[in-house]
């Protein structure tokens, strides 16, 4: 009986000396399955960086793509879809901002409150940004069908609609173009440029990373 107890105690003593008890199961083998996952993030980040290196706005590109968790597993085709989605979200937000300024519900709407022309221009801007949002949504559908030429046309249109808004202000109310819309227009222009540059990668030199 004493021999049996000794046989049971010795392995337990050896296990206790092998390291601190990191889990209730008594062995650290349970941490090993996580090790294959570690290289995934650097690889995904490397693809994002390599893809963004081909765009005109590297920092904007990296920021936009990295903000979407799906970019960690996306190929170049997936990254292009993310870029278009981010641009569409920007356009949608700009449409809402313009409408809020026109309706007097935005914090900076006081300047437009007594000017019917400015309010009309802001409503026109809301419509143009809505058109940009719809064009970008159509671009994403075209990309789903791998029609990258048509997607390029839609993204280009998405970038051009806000410029109509700025042109209307320049003609009718110079100097009254809201700073918020100017910032959103610039951001959307850069996001559309990034999306176009990534789409161009899909049409110029397909690689294994582009295949799903």
Short mmCIF file of C-alpha atoms in Angstrom, two decimals:
data_model
loop_
_atom_site.label_atom_id
_atom_site.label_comp_id
_atom_site.label_asym_id
_atom_site.label_seq_id
_atom_site.Cartn_x
_atom_site.Cartn_y
_atom_site.Cartn_z
CA UNK A 1 0.00 0.00 0.00
CA UNK A 2 2.88 2.39 0.88
CA UNK A 3 4.50 1.63 -2.48
CA UNK A 4 1.25 2.46 -4.29
CA UNK A 5 0.94 5.80 -2.48
CA UNK A 6 4.55 6.65 -3.30
CA UNK A 7 3.93 5.89 -6.99
CA UNK A 8 0.99 8.30 -7.02
CA UNK A 9 2.79 11.08 -5.16
CA UNK A 10 6.02 11.18 -7.21
CA UNK A 11 4.38 12.23 -10.55
CA UNK A 12 2.35 14.87 -8.73
CA UNK A 13 5.54 16.26 -7.15
CA UNK A 14 7.32 16.36 -10.50
CA UNK A 15 4.36 18.16 -12.11
CA UNK A 16 4.33 20.77 -9.37
CA UNK A 17 8.03 21.51 -9.95
CA UNK A 18 7.69 21.85 -13.72
CA UNK A 19 6.19 25.36 -13.42
CA UNK A 20 3.44 27.41 -11.83
CA UNK A 21 -0.05 25.89 -12.08
CA UNK A 22 -1.39 27.93 -14.97
CA UNK A 23 -4.68 26.03 -15.16
CA UNK A 24 -6.82 23.56 -13.31
CA UNK A 25 -5.79 20.83 -15.73
CA UNK A 26 -2.22 20.91 -14.39
CA UNK A 27 -0.36 21.09 -17.70
CA UNK A 28 0.48 23.94 -20.01
CA UNK A 29 -0.27 21.98 -23.20
CA UNK A 30 -3.58 23.78 -23.39
CA UNK A 31 -1.81 27.04 -24.39
CA UNK A 32 -0.19 25.47 -27.46
CA UNK A 33 -3.22 25.55 -29.82
CA UNK A 34 -3.01 29.37 -29.73
CA UNK A 35 0.49 29.42 -31.21
CA UNK A 36 -0.50 28.77 -34.86
CA UNK A 37 -2.82 31.81 -34.69
CA UNK A 38 -0.01 34.23 -33.84
CA UNK A 39 1.42 34.57 -37.38
CA UNK A 40 -2.01 35.37 -38.86
CA UNK A 41 -2.13 38.99 -37.67
CA UNK A 42 1.34 39.91 -38.99
CA UNK A 43 0.56 38.25 -42.31
CA UNK A 44 -2.73 40.11 -42.59
CA UNK A 45 -1.06 43.37 -41.62
CA UNK A 46 1.62 42.71 -44.23
CA UNK A 47 -1.03 42.27 -46.93
CA UNK A 48 -2.77 45.47 -45.85
CA UNK A 49 0.52 47.37 -45.96
CA UNK A 50 1.52 45.89 -49.32
CA UNK A 51 -1.90 46.71 -50.75
CA UNK A 52 -1.91 50.23 -49.36
CA UNK A 53 1.57 50.83 -50.76
CA UNK A 54 -0.08 50.71 -54.17
CA UNK A 55 -2.48 53.53 -53.30
CA UNK A 56 -2.03 57.30 -53.37
CA UNK A 57 -3.01 57.69 -49.70
CA UNK A 58 -1.18 55.06 -47.68
CA UNK A 59 -2.17 56.29 -44.21
CA UNK A 60 -5.83 56.70 -45.14
CA UNK A 61 -5.79 53.23 -46.67
CA UNK A 62 -4.23 51.50 -43.66
CA UNK A 63 -6.53 53.30 -41.24
CA UNK A 64 -9.66 52.44 -43.22
CA UNK A 65 -8.79 48.78 -43.77
CA UNK A 66 -7.42 48.09 -40.30
CA UNK A 67 -10.58 49.48 -38.70
CA UNK A 68 -12.54 46.55 -40.16
CA UNK A 69 -11.88 43.28 -38.27
CA UNK A 70 -12.50 41.26 -41.44
CA UNK A 71 -9.33 42.75 -42.95
CA UNK A 72 -7.32 40.26 -40.86
CA UNK A 73 -8.58 37.39 -43.02
CA UNK A 74 -9.33 39.21 -46.29
CA UNK A 75 -7.48 38.82 -49.58
CA UNK A 76 -7.00 41.76 -51.96
CA UNK A 77 -10.52 41.34 -53.30
CA UNK A 78 -11.86 41.49 -49.77
CA UNK A 79 -9.77 44.54 -48.98
CA UNK A 80 -11.18 46.33 -52.02
CA UNK A 81 -14.70 45.60 -50.81
CA UNK A 82 -13.83 46.99 -47.37
CA UNK A 83 -12.45 50.17 -48.95
CA UNK A 84 -15.65 50.68 -50.95
CA UNK A 85 -17.78 50.05 -47.86
CA UNK A 86 -15.84 52.62 -45.84
CA UNK A 87 -16.28 55.17 -48.62
CA UNK A 88 -20.01 54.43 -48.77
CA UNK A 89 -20.30 54.92 -45.00
CA UNK A 90 -18.54 58.28 -45.34
CA UNK A 91 -20.93 59.37 -48.08
CA UNK A 92 -23.92 58.29 -46.01
CA UNK A 93 -22.67 60.27 -43.02
CA UNK A 94 -22.09 63.33 -45.19
CA UNK A 95 -25.64 63.10 -46.57
CA UNK A 96 -27.01 63.05 -43.03
CA UNK A 97 -24.77 65.93 -41.98
CA UNK A 98 -25.88 68.08 -44.93
CA UNK A 99 -29.53 67.34 -44.21
CA UNK A 100 -29.05 68.24 -40.55
CA UNK A 101 -27.42 71.55 -41.52
CA UNK A 102 -30.26 72.30 -43.91
CA UNK A 103 -32.93 71.46 -41.32
CA UNK A 104 -31.24 73.45 -38.58
CA UNK A 105 -30.69 70.41 -36.36
CA UNK A 106 -26.89 70.37 -36.56
CA UNK A 107 -24.73 72.23 -34.01
CA UNK A 108 -23.31 74.47 -36.75
CA UNK A 109 -26.60 75.10 -38.54
CA UNK A 110 -27.13 78.66 -37.26
CA UNK A 111 -25.35 80.23 -40.24
CA UNK A 112 -27.81 78.65 -42.66
CA UNK A 113 -30.91 79.29 -40.58
CA UNK A 114 -31.77 82.65 -42.13
CA UNK A 115 -30.54 82.01 -45.67
CA UNK A 116 -32.97 80.17 -47.88
CA UNK A 117 -30.40 79.82 -50.66
CA UNK A 118 -27.87 78.15 -48.36
CA UNK A 119 -30.55 75.82 -47.02
CA UNK A 120 -31.50 74.86 -50.58
CA UNK A 121 -27.84 74.25 -51.42
CA UNK A 122 -27.44 72.07 -48.34
CA UNK A 123 -30.45 70.01 -49.35
CA UNK A 124 -28.90 69.63 -52.80
CA UNK A 125 -25.67 68.52 -51.15
CA UNK A 126 -27.53 65.95 -49.08
CA UNK A 127 -28.96 64.58 -52.32
CA UNK A 128 -25.55 64.49 -54.02
CA UNK A 129 -23.95 62.63 -51.12
CA UNK A 130 -26.90 60.25 -51.19
CA UNK A 131 -26.16 59.67 -54.87
CA UNK A 132 -22.52 59.01 -53.96
CA UNK A 133 -23.59 56.48 -51.35
CA UNK A 134 -25.82 54.70 -53.87
CA UNK A 135 -23.05 54.68 -56.49
CA UNK A 136 -20.65 53.09 -54.01
CA UNK A 137 -23.25 50.50 -53.04
CA UNK A 138 -23.60 49.68 -56.74
CA UNK A 139 -19.80 49.41 -56.97
CA UNK A 140 -19.79 46.81 -54.24
CA UNK A 141 -22.44 44.80 -56.08
CA UNK A 142 -20.38 44.95 -59.28
CA UNK A 143 -17.33 43.76 -57.39
CA UNK A 144 -19.32 40.83 -56.07
CA UNK A 145 -19.90 39.90 -59.69
CA UNK A 146 -16.20 40.48 -60.44
CA UNK A 147 -17.14 43.24 -62.88
CA UNK A 148 -14.27 45.50 -61.85
CA UNK A 149 -14.60 47.85 -64.82
CA UNK A 150 -18.16 48.73 -63.84
CA UNK A 151 -17.14 48.95 -60.19
CA UNK A 152 -14.51 51.50 -61.20
CA UNK A 153 -17.14 53.58 -62.98
CA UNK A 154 -19.38 53.57 -59.89
CA UNK A 155 -16.58 54.47 -57.49
CA UNK A 156 -15.48 57.31 -59.77
CA UNK A 157 -19.05 58.60 -59.80
CA UNK A 158 -19.14 58.37 -56.02
CA UNK A 159 -16.14 60.68 -55.84
CA UNK A 160 -17.58 63.17 -58.33
CA UNK A 161 -21.04 63.77 -56.82
CA UNK A 162 -19.74 65.78 -53.82
CA UNK A 163 -17.78 68.03 -56.16
CA UNK A 164 -21.12 69.19 -57.59
CA UNK A 165 -22.08 70.29 -54.10
CA UNK A 166 -18.95 72.41 -53.73
CA UNK A 167 -19.40 73.87 -57.23
CA UNK A 168 -22.96 74.95 -56.40
CA UNK A 169 -21.77 76.80 -53.32
CA UNK A 170 -18.97 78.49 -55.24
CA UNK A 171 -21.43 79.81 -57.81
CA UNK A 172 -24.25 80.87 -55.50
CA UNK A 173 -22.77 81.41 -52.04
CA UNK A 174 -18.96 81.73 -52.21
CA UNK A 175 -17.39 81.33 -48.81
CA UNK A 176 -20.47 79.72 -47.28
CA UNK A 177 -19.45 76.12 -48.00
CA UNK A 178 -19.62 74.44 -44.55
CA UNK A 179 -16.25 73.32 -43.19
CA UNK A 180 -17.79 70.00 -42.13
CA UNK A 181 -18.84 69.20 -45.68
CA UNK A 182 -15.47 70.34 -47.04
CA UNK A 183 -13.74 67.91 -44.68
CA UNK A 184 -16.10 65.09 -45.60
CA UNK A 185 -15.65 65.77 -49.30
CA UNK A 186 -11.87 65.57 -48.94
CA UNK A 187 -12.11 62.36 -46.93
CA UNK A 188 -14.50 60.77 -49.43
CA UNK A 189 -12.28 61.76 -52.33
CA UNK A 190 -9.30 60.06 -50.70
CA UNK A 191 -11.29 56.95 -49.79
CA UNK A 192 -12.58 56.62 -53.34
CA UNK A 193 -9.04 57.05 -54.63
CA UNK A 194 -7.88 54.25 -52.33
CA UNK A 195 -10.74 52.01 -53.48
CA UNK A 196 -9.94 52.67 -57.14
CA UNK A 197 -6.26 51.91 -56.62
CA UNK A 198 -7.03 48.59 -54.92
CA UNK A 199 -9.55 47.63 -57.60
CA UNK A 200 -6.85 48.36 -60.17
CA UNK A 201 -4.70 45.68 -58.50
CA UNK A 202 -7.41 43.14 -59.23
CA UNK A 203 -7.55 44.01 -62.91
CA UNK A 204 -3.84 44.48 -63.61
CA UNK A 205 -1.99 41.51 -62.15
CA UNK A 206 -4.07 38.78 -60.52
CA UNK A 207 -2.21 36.80 -57.89
CA UNK A 208 -3.06 33.82 -55.65
CA UNK A 209 -3.97 36.21 -52.84
CA UNK A 210 -6.79 37.59 -55.01
CA UNK A 211 -8.50 34.24 -55.30
CA UNK A 212 -11.11 33.25 -52.79
#
